[in-house]
Amino acid sequence: MFQAKDFDEKPKKYILVEFPFTSGEGIHVGHCLSYTAHDLMARKARMEGFNVLYPMGYDSFGLPTENYAIKTGRAPQDINAENTANFRKQMERIGFSFDWDREIDTSKPEYYKWTQWIFLQLFKNDLAYKKEMPINWCPSCKIGLANEEVVKGNCERCGTTASKKNLSQWMLKITAYADKLLEGLNEVDYLPQIKEQQINWIGRSEGADIIFDIQSNEQQLKVFTTRPDTLFGATFMVLAPEHEIIKEIVSSEQKEDVEQYIEASLAKSNIERQENKEKTGVFTGAMAINPINNELIPIWTADYVLPDYGSGAIMAVPAHDQRDWEFAQKFDLPIVQVIDSKPAKYNLKKAAFTNTENGFLINSGEFNDLSCQDGIAKITEWLKVHEKGGPAINYKMRDWVFSRQHYWGEPIPIVFCEQCGTVPLPEDQLPLELPPVENYQPTDTGESPLAAITDWVNTECPTCGGPAKRETDTMPNWAGSSWYFLRFCDPQNPEKFADFDKLKYWTPVDHYNGGMEHVTLHLLYSRFWHRFLFDHDFVPTMEPYTKRIAHGMILGEGGIKMSKSKGNVINPTDVINEYGADTLRAYIMFMGPYEDVKPWDTQGVKGANRFLHKVWNLAQEIILVNEKIQETPEQWLYSAAEIKEVELAALVQKNIKKVTQEYEKFSFNTVISHLMIFTNDLIALKERFNPAEDPTAWRQALEALLLLLSPVCPHIAEELWRQLGHTRSISTMPWPKHDPELVKEDTIVVPVQINGKRRAEIVVPADIAETEILELAKANDNVKSHIENKKIHKEIYVPNKIINIVVK
Ligand code: ANZ
Ligand code: ZN
């Protein structure tokens, strides 16, 4: 019924909502909110003549299924089949107009074959590599934990403090795409806060690397700074406690203190370390040499410097950086001011002088008097010439850890050969299927359960035929969702992940909706894969999604978070059983602005249900006095302009216009409120103008209401439509259009400007003539006082907008 047609000549519209992570609990109200809102868009777009692609599938690899399998001793494959069937049933009951022919499931080999294929392309382009990385580890359960399983630093299962364990892991080099991912944001129309979060997550900083020699030591120390202009003010250095160099430079006197300090800070989380509290740290006993003036400055270690940003080391400039200032105060280190401003407003005794935008350099030798901006350029240049560093760019974003030591994920298509090393599986061996196992439990070595299936692990090297071992890590849950929007364009293709011409027809996605919580992970990952595929001519567009919006969270009754433990989770199926799918849909749209956080309210559900009863009862009265429609489906076109009775005609016209406008603004709650007002107004008018007097006019009015209501409440709209005698589905009808002649606003407000200054506003009939409005304007008291005794040079009326009078 709602199948999208490849290459149809109608204009296409690709509307996408994030597909669900298929847990055993089934669909929740958050899904209902976004799926309903986009169902409205999809249904309306079809009625407006678009060829709409509104697809759905299942993001089904991952922990909930795996954990359930462990608990029940059943195969994840079986559990998944049940979960997805349950989701499908629920979504069908709510009446979403998905194109079910395009259903996909990320854990099916036909699908993940292509996830593996894309991984191979990334690998061949040096964007996938292995690196020793810490994983979360529960020392008591002796298993690796996914991030989601670490709750407030503790193992979710047993509550023991999670620690880290180093394992060699697959990484994807998303950092190589940092600039492209930033630039791409200029091409798209995302909510401003979504763009901002992406920009902050990527976290691009321009600055310089500076290399410091160390006194009586071969080692050198590199720091990243955004403020090379402050180099003369560097009075000490600080290393993150994790910094490798510490053990090479620490003096024997300081060794014990330093080791103790390191141990204590490793126990802290990153968040704890960034919190604003008393600075801690210890001197390493080593001295660095400032390259620009050869001064000796002490090297400290302190945990306010993070190991995984820049080089994990800083030059501290306490005069101009507040954290460094606090540290210098605490440990009585020198503070040397190197930026000044006019007039001087700061007091270095109270805080660092950080707002140096209009500052200039002092105490900086040959660089004195330069503006900060010039100072940055000149000192960076000096560093480059003297081989002590140079321009550098840093990103907050890290490479993407792509390995999981879990069973229920895509196997990584790589083998390790004694002769050939790391060998990608040839593409014709894909999919590399996930073998069945007895035991899904993560292992006490931190390896994936796949490692225990020796006859799967031991294989032949595809290159030399010698003995080789398979990679046993699987991909993260984010893999399958990084490209699913492409597969929807050609979901059954066995030869390719999607046919290029089909992609050309359908992509980019016109509207994409997802949670705010996916703005920095899934959204960024999928943009990265897509951009990579674009760079290698596998997809036709640079960016995957034209628009990206986000729905607000639905809270439980009373405004507290819905959670199983609080027992306040609303099950959409219960609502349907009691009130029907249309009530659920209408209520969920009526709750409030789409992007707002809003609480569930059972009274509101009842209100939505009452509204639908009103529509039903009104319709029955009108249907009763009407003959069944006789037109053949092809002939029948809706035209509200045929309604002769003036008041009814005006009411219908006004509402077609208003409701359509609200749809276009994606203001779904006001779509419903206007439909409610429309219904009430029709009921009120019925008291004065009996449907039996002009059954046709009332039928046409009802048809307008049903057409406007049908995207929200398709079931009741269809039923009443058929009761009127129509044989063609309401969902295939053209969207009603209002007649501008019939919805003229009676009066308009027009501002009056005199010599460019707004002096008055006048209220006039909308169809007023120019001469008439100019007379009225000049008669206005405020206007009068400004033109009295002056000569009118020019007077212009821009219809419906403004009056301009120029006097001398
Ligand atoms: C000297 C300096 C002087 C700095 C000054 C700032 C102001 P963004 O903008 O976030 O990139 N920094 C560098 N690496 C760090 C790390 N691993 N942990 C903590 N801080 C680190 O910030 C760059 C600045 O943050 C760098 O510039 C460095 O301090 C600090 F008046 O260097 B600055
Ligand atoms: Zn080999």
XYZ file of C-alpha atoms and ligand atoms in Angstrom, residues 203-206 223-230 240 304-324 339 353-354 356 394 396, ligand 1:
73
model
C 36.517 20.152 18.811
C 38.909 21.678 16.303
C 41.588 23.987 17.774
C 44.198 25.844 15.807
C 53.179 20.568 23.919
C 50.135 21.812 22.062
C 49.024 25.379 22.703
C 46.446 27.680 21.233
C 48.496 30.590 22.570
C 52.073 30.471 21.285
C 52.101 34.267 21.773
C 52.374 33.620 25.518
C 49.482 14.295 32.555
C 44.301 18.613 35.402
C 46.257 17.896 32.254
C 44.496 15.131 30.367
C 46.443 12.302 28.755
C 44.363 12.052 25.614
C 44.292 15.642 24.426
C 47.081 17.292 22.447
C 50.297 15.635 23.587
C 49.207 15.176 27.195
C 51.607 17.935 28.247
C 51.308 21.703 28.519
C 53.413 24.746 28.925
C 51.823 26.568 31.826
C 51.267 30.297 31.483
C 49.832 31.261 34.855
C 49.478 34.948 34.005
C 46.982 34.166 31.247
C 45.436 30.785 31.923
C 43.202 30.420 34.950
C 43.975 26.750 35.658
C 47.691 27.430 35.468
C 50.141 40.326 27.471
C 44.292 37.864 32.707
C 42.562 35.764 30.112
C 43.336 39.206 25.939
C 44.141 19.558 17.395
C 38.923 16.686 20.703
C 49.431 27.795 26.835
C 48.304 28.686 27.088
C 48.323 30.019 27.465
C 47.088 28.047 26.875
C 47.143 30.671 27.644
C 45.900 28.662 27.044
C 45.906 29.996 27.430
P 41.667 24.083 23.428
O 41.156 25.447 23.041
O 40.656 23.283 24.163
O 42.302 23.361 22.299
N 45.997 22.156 26.931
C 46.642 21.563 25.911
N 46.678 20.226 26.076
C 46.039 19.980 27.225
C 45.748 18.793 27.938
N 46.148 17.594 27.490
N 45.050 18.884 29.098
C 44.663 20.098 29.557
N 44.918 21.249 28.933
C 45.597 21.205 27.775
O 42.779 24.350 24.551
C 44.133 24.392 24.246
C 44.846 24.852 25.482
O 44.550 23.955 26.543
C 46.327 24.871 25.282
O 46.803 26.199 25.167
C 46.846 24.411 26.636
O 46.978 25.596 27.374
C 45.745 23.580 27.177
F 47.126 31.941 28.009
O 48.852 26.601 26.298
B 47.388 26.590 26.442
